[in-house]
Coordinates of C-alpha atoms in Angstrom, one line a residue:
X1 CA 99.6 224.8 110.1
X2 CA 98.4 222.8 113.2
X3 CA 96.0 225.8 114.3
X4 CA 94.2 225.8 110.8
X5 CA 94.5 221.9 110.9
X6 CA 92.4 222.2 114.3
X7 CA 90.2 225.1 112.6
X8 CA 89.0 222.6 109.6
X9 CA 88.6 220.2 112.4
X10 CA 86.3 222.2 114.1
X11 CA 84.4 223.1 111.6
X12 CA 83.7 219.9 109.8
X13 CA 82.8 218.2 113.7
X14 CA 80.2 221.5 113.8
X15 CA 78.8 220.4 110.1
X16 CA 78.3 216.2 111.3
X17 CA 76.8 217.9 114.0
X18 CA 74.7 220.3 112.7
X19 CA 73.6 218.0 109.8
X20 CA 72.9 215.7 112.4
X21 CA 70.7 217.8 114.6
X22 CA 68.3 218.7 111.8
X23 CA 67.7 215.1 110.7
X24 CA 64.4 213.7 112.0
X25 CA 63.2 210.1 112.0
X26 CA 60.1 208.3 112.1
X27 CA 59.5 204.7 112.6
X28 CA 55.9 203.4 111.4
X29 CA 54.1 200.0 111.1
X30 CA 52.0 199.2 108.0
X31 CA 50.2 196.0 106.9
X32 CA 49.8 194.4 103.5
X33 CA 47.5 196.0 101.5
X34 CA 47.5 199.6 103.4
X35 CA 48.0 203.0 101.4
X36 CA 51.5 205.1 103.4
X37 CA 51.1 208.8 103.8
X38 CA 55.0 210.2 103.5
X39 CA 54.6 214.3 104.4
X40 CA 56.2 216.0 102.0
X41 CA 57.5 219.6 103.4
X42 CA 56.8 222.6 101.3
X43 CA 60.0 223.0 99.7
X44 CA 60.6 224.7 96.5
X45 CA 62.9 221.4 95.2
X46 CA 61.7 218.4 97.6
X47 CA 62.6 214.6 97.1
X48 CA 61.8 211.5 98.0
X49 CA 64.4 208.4 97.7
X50 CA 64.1 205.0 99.0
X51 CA 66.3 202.6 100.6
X52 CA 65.0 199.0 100.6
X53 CA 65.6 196.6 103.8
X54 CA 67.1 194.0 101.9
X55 CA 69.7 196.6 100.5
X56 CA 70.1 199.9 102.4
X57 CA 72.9 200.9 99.7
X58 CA 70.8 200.9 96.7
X59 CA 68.4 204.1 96.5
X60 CA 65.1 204.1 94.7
X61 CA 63.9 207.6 93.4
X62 CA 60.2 208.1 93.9
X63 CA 59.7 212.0 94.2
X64 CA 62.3 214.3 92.0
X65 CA 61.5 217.8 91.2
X66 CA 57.8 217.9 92.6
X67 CA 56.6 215.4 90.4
X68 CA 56.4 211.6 90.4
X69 CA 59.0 209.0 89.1
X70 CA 56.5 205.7 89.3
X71 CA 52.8 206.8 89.2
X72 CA 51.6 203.3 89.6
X73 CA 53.7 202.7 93.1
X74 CA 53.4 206.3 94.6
X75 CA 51.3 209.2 94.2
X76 CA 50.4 213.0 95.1
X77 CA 47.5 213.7 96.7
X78 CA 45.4 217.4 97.3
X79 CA 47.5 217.5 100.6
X80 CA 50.9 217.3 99.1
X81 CA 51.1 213.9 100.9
X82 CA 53.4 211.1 98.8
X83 CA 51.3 208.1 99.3
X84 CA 52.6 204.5 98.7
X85 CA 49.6 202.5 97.6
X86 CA 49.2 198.8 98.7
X87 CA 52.4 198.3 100.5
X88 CA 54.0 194.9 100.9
X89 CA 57.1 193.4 101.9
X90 CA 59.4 194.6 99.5
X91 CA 58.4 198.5 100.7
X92 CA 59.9 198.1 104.0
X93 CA 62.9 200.0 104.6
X94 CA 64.0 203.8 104.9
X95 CA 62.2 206.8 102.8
X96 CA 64.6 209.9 103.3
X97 CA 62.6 213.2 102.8
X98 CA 65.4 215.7 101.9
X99 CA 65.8 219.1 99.9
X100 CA 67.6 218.7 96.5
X101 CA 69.4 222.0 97.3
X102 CA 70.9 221.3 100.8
X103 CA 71.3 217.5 101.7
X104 CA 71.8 218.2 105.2
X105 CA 68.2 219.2 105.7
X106 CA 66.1 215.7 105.6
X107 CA 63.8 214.1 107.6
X108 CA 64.0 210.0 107.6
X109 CA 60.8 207.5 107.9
X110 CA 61.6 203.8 108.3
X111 CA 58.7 201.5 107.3
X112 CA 57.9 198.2 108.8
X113 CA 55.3 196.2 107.1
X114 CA 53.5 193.3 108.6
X115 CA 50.9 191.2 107.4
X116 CA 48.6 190.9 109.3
X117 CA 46.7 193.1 112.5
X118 CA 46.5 189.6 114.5
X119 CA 49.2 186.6 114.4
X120 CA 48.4 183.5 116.0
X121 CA 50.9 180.3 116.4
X122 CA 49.6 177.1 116.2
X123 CA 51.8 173.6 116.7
X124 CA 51.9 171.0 113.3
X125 CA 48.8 168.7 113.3
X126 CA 46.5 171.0 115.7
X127 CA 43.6 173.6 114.9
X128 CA 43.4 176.7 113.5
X129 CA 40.1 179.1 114.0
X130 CA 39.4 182.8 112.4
X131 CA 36.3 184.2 114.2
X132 CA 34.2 185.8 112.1
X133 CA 32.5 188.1 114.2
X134 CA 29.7 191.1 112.5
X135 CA 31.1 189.8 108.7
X136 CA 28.1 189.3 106.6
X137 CA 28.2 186.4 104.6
X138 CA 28.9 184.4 102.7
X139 CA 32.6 185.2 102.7
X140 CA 35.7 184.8 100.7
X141 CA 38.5 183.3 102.4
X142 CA 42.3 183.9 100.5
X143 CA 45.4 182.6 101.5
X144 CA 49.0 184.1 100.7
X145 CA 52.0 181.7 102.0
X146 CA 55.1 183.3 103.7
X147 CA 58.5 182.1 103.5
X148 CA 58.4 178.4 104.0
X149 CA 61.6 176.6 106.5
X150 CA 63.1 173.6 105.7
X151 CA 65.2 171.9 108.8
X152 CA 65.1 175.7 110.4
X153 CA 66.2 177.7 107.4
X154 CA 64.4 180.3 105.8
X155 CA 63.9 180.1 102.0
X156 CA 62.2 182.4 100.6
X157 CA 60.3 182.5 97.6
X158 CA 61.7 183.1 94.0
X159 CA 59.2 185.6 93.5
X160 CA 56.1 186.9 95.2
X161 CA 53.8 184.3 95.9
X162 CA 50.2 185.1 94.3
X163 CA 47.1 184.9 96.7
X164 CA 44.8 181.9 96.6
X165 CA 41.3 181.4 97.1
X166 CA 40.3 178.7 99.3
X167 CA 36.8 179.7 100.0
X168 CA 34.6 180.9 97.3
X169 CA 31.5 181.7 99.3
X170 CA 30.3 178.6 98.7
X171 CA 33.1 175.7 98.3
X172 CA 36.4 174.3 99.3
X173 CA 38.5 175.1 96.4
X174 CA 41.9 172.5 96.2
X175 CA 42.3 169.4 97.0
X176 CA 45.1 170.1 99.4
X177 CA 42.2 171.4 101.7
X178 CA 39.3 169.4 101.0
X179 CA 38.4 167.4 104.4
X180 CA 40.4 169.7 106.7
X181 CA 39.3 173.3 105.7
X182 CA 35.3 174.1 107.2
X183 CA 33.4 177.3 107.2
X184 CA 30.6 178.1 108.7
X185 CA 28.8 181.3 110.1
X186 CA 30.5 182.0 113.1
X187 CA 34.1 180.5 112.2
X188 CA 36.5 179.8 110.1
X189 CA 38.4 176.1 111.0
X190 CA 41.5 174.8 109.4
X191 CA 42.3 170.9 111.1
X192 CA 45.3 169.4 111.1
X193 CA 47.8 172.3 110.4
X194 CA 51.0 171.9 108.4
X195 CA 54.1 173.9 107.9
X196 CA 52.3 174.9 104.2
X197 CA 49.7 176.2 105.9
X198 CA 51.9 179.3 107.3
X199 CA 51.0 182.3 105.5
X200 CA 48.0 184.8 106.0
X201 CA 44.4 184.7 106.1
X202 CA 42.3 187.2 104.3
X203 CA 38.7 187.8 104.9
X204 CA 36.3 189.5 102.4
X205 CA 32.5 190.1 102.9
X206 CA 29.4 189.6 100.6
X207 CA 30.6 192.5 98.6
X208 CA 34.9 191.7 98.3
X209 CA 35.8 194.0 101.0
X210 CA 38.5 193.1 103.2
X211 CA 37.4 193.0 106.8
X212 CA 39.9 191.1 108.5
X213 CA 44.0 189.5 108.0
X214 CA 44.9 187.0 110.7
X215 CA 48.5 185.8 110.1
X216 CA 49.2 182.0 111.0
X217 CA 52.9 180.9 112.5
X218 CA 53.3 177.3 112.8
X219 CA 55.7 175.6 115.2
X220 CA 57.4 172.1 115.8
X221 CA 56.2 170.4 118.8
X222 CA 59.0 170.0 121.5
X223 CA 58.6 167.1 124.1
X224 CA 60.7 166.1 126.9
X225 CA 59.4 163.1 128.8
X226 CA 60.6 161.2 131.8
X227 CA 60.4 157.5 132.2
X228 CA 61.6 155.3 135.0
X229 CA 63.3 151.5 134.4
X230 CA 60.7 149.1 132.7
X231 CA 57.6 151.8 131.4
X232 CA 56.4 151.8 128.2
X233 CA 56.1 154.7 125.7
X234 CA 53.3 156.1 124.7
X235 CA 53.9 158.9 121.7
X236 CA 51.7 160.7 119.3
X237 CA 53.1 161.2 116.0
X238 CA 50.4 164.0 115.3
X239 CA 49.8 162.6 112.0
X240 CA 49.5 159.3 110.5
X241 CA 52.6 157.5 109.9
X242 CA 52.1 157.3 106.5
X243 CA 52.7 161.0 106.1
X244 CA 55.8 161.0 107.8
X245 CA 59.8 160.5 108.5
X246 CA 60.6 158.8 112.1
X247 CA 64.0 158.7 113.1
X248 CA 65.7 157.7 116.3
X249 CA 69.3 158.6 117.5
X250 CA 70.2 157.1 121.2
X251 CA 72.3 159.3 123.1
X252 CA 74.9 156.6 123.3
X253 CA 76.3 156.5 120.2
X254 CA 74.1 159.5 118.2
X255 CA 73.8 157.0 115.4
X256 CA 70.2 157.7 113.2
X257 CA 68.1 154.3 113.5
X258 CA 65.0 155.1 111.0
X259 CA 61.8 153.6 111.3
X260 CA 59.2 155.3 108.8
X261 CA 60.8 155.9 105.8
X262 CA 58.6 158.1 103.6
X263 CA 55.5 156.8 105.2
X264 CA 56.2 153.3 104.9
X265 CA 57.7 151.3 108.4
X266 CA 61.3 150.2 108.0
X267 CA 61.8 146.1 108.4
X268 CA 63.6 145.0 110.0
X269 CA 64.4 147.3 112.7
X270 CA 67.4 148.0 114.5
X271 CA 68.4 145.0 116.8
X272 CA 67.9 148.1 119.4
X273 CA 64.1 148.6 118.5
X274 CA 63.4 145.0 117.0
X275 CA 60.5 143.6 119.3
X276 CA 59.8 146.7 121.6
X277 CA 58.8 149.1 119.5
X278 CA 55.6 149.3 117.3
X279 CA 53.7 152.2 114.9
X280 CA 49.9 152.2 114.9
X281 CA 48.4 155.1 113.1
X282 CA 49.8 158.3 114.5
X283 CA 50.9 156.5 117.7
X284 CA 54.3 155.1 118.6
X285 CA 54.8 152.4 121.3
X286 CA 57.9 151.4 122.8
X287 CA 57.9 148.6 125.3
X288 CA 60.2 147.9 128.4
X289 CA 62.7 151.2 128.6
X290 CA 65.7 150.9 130.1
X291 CA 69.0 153.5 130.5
X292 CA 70.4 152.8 127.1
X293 CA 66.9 154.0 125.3
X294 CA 67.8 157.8 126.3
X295 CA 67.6 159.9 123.0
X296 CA 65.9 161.8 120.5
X297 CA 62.6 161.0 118.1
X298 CA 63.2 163.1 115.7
X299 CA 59.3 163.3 113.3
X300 CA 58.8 165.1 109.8
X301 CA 56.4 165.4 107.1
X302 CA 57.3 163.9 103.9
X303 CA 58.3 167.3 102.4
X304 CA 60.7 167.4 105.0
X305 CA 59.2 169.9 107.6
X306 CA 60.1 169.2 111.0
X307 CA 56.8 168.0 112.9
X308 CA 58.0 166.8 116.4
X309 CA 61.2 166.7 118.5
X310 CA 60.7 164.1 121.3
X311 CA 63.4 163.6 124.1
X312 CA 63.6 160.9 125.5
X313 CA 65.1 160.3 129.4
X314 CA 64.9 157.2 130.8
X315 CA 65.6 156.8 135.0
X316 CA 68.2 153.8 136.3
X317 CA 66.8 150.7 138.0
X318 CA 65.0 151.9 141.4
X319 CA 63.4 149.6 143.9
X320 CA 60.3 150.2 145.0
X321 CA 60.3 152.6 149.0
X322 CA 58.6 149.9 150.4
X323 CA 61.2 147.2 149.2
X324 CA 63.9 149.9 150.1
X325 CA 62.7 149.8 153.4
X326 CA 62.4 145.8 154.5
X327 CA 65.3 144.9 152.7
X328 CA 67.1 147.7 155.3
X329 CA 65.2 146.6 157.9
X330 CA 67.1 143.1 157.0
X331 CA 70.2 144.2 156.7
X332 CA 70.4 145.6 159.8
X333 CA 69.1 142.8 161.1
X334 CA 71.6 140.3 159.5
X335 CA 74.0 142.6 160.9
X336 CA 73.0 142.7 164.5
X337 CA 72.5 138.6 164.5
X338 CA 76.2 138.6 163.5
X339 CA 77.5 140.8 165.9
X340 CA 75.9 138.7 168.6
X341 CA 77.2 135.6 167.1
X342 CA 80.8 136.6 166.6
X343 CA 80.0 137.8 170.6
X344 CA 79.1 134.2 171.4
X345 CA 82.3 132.9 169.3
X346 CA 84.5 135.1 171.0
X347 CA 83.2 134.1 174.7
X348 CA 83.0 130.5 173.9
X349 CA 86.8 131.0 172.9
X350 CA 87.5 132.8 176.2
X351 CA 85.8 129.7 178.1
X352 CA 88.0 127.2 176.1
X353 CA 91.0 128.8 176.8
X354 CA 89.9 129.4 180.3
X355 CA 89.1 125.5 180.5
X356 CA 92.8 124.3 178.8
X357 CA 94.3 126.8 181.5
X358 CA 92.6 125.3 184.6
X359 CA 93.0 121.5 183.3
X360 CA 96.1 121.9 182.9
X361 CA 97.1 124.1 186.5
X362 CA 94.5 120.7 187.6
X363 CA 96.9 118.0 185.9
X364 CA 100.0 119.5 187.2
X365 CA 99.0 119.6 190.9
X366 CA 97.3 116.1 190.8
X367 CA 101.2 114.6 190.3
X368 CA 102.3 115.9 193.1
X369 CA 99.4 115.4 195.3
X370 CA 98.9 111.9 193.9
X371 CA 102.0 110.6 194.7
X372 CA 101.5 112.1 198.3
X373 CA 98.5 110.6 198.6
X374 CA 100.0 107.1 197.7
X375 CA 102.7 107.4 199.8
X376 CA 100.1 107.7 202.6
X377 CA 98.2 105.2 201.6
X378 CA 100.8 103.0 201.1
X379 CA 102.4 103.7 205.0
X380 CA 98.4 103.5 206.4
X381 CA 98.3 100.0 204.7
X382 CA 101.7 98.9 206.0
X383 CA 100.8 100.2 209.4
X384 CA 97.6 97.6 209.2
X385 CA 99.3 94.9 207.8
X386 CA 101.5 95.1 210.5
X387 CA 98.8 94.7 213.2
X388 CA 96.8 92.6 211.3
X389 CA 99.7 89.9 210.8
X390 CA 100.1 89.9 214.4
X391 CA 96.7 88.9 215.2
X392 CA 96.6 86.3 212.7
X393 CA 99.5 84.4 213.8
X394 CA 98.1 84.1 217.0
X395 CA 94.9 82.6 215.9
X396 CA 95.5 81.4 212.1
X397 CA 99.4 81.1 211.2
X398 CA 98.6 79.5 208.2
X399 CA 96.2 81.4 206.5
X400 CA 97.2 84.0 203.5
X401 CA 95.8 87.5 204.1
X402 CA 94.2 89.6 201.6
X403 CA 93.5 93.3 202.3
X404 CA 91.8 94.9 199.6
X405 CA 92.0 98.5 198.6
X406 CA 89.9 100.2 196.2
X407 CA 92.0 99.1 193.2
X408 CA 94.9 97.1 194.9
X409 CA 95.4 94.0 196.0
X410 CA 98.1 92.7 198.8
X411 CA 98.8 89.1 198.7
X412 CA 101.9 89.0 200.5
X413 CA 103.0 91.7 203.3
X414 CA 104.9 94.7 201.6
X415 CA 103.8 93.8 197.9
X416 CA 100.5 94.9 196.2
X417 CA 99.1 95.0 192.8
X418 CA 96.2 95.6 190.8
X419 CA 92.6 94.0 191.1
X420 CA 90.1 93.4 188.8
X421 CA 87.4 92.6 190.7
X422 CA 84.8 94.8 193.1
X423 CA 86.9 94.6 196.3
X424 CA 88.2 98.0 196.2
X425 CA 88.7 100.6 198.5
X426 CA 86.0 102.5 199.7
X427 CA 86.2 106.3 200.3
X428 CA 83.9 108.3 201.7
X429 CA 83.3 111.7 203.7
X430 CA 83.7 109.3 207.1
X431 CA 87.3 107.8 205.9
X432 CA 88.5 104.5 204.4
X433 CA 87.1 101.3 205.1
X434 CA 89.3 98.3 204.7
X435 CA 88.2 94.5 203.9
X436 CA 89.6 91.7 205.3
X437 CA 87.7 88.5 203.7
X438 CA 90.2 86.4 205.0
X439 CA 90.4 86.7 208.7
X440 CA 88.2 85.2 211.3
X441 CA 84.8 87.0 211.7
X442 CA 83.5 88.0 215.0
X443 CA 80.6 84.9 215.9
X444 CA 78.5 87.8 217.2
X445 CA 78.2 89.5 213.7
X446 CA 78.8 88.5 209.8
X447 CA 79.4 92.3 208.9
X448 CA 82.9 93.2 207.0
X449 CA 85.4 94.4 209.8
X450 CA 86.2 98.2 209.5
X451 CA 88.8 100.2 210.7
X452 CA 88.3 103.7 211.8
X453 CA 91.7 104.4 213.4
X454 CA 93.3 105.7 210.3
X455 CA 90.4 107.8 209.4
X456 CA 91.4 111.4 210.6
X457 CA 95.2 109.8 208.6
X458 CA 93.1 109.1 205.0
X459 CA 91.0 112.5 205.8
X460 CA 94.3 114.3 206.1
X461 CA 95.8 112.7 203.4
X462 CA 93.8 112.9 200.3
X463 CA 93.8 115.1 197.8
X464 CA 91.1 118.4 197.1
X465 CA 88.7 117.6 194.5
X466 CA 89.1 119.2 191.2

């Protein structure tokens, strides 16, 4: 059982194989309007079935038995050819060539049909030209739509759209093309281009024959413009604003602000928008951008055919280079002045301590040595008082002495006290000098009596200068 198993096996992999092998196919490109040559093979029972694009399961008969199933679609010529006259969209798909007798012999054609030799895409609202070189006039210009998109989806039409005349070899016919269709010798110019106007072109002479197709694709326009902080905007709208939707959405909160509503501006506006931004024929203006502006103009027609997509990027505040520049030149500066004066703070502290320390080392040694200096004092005035006292009980008992020293006052031997006059002591680099105003001056002079013998004692005695 499992070696027939593997026979069958065998044999029905050698059959896909085989049936495989002998199966040819073709791919070929047609246009709208051309007649399809399918070779037929001299078979005794050939036929010819036909599988459209839209649905490859479905099969269409068109050759059975040598003979013709729809005469007015297909015919046979002197050749034996199966020719498909005036192909258009619905033809495309796969014509299998096969034998009636043994299915496995076939030979496969898929069709493409396009329609039109030359395709051109032009953006909404700009220019469309069909050159009319060696086509003797005056011409006839027809127009066939294609499938129309409606916010990027393609509908097609219910059935298949009949061709138009626009050009009669003498006039504009409709009045959806009156002012914006122009034909002249040389060219062929369609102004101001809408999503209606996709479709193709067709081009017949003096005498109705077709000399040229030109197919026209129309696109959105897609913008993306920079701003920096406090520019204005400057955007074209293509057409006039009365032919159109405007809608804004702000990347901040993708909320949909509308501003032309069916051609007619929308009062008031968003608090966003109110008193920036202003529509002027087919030109928006937005004043004074800032961060929070960032988003999307989003521009279609009235029938709802999308025209524009505008993004919108608006930069952060930025100072100018130049500003950059002084204002760091500044701050550094600012910065160096206060590093030199916290310097000057900090050495101006140092000082002041400094001071305190050496005022005070100055007050506690000028105790010591003060009273020293008193006591010497005090001894070097005893000492005179002594001597003077002697001399003037010899020659005045009677009289009171009075020694003054520079801030004291002795009235009475041993006792002395403070003076507030200008006898004082005076000190100087050559010792003390003492005044005696009452004893007995010298009748050879008037000058105060001085004492030098206790100089080198005072010089000894007195305290260093601070």
């Amino acid at each position: 059982v499992k070696s027939h198993f593997s026979l069958n096996l065998s044999v029905l992999c050698y059959s896909i194989v085989s049936a495989s092998s002998r199966v040819k196919e073709e791919r070929r490109t047609a246009f709208f309007g051309e007649d399809v040559h399918i070779e037929v093979p001299s078979w005794s029972d050939p036929e010819v079935v036909f599988r459209p694009r839209t649905n490859s399961s479905y099969e269409v008969p068109l050759l059975q038995a040598g003979r013709v199933t729809n005469p007015n679609k297909t015919e046979l010529n002197a050749l034996g050819h199966l020719v498909l006259k005036d192909v258009q969209e619905e033809d495309e798909g796969l014509y299998i060539i096969r034998s009636s007798r043994n299915v496995s012999i076939s030979k496969n054609l898929v069709l493409s049909v396009r329609d039109c030799v030359l395709e051109q895409v032009v953006k909404y609202g700009e220019t469309y030209i069909i050159h009319l070189n060696q086509i003797e006039g005056p011409i006839t210009l027809e127009f066939r739509p294609s499938l129309v998109r409606v916010n990027q989806t393609m509908v097609p039409h219910t059935s298949e759209p009949p061709s138009v005349i626009l050009y009669n070899q003498s006039a504009v016919l409709g009045d959806d093309y009156a002012g914006r269709l122009s034909v002249s010798d040389r060219q062929v110019v369609l102004h101001s281009v809408r999503m209606t106007d996709e479709g193709s072109f067709t081009v017949l002479d003096r005498d109705g024959h077709t000399k040229t197709r030109t197919c026209l694709n129309v696109r959105d326009h897609q913008s993306f413009l920079h701003f920096a902080y406090g520019e204005n905007l400057k955007m074209k709208l293509f057409l006039h604003f009365s032919n159109l939707n405007v809608v804004y959405r702000s990347k901040l909160d993708h909320q949909d602000r509308v501003i032309v509503n069916q051609g007619v501006l929308v009062a008031p506006l968003d608090p966003q928008l109110e008193g920036r931004l202003t529509v002027d024929g087919s030109e928006l203006v937005m004043k004074k951008m800032h961060p929070a502006d960032t988003g999307l103009f989003k521009v279609t027609d009235l029938a709802g055919f999308t025209v524009a997509h505008i993004y919108i990027t608006v930069e952060a505040y930025k100072m100018a280079p130049l500003a950059v520049a002084i204002l760091s030149m500044l701050g550094l500066i600012a910065f160096m002045l206060l590093v030199c004066l916290l310097s000057c703070l900090y050495k101006i502290h140092k000082r002041n301590e400094k001071n305190k320390k050496l005022t005070l080392i100055a007050q506690q040694a000028g105790k010591t040595e003060g009273e020293a200096f008193r006591q010497v004092v005090h001894e070097a005035y005893s000492r005179f008082t002594e001597e003077s006292l002697m001399t003037s009980v010899c020659d005045k008992p009677s009289e009171t002495t009075e020694v003054t020293i520079k801030g004291l006052e002795v009235s009475k031997p041993g006792r002395y006290q403070t003076l507030p006059s200008d006898n004082f002591l005076e000190m100087s680099d050559s010792g003390v000098e003492f005044s005696h105003s009452g004893l007995p001056l010298d009748s050879d002079t008037e000058a105060v009596m001085t004492y030098a013998s206790h100089k080198p004692l005072l010089n000894a005695a007195s305290p260093p200068a601070v």
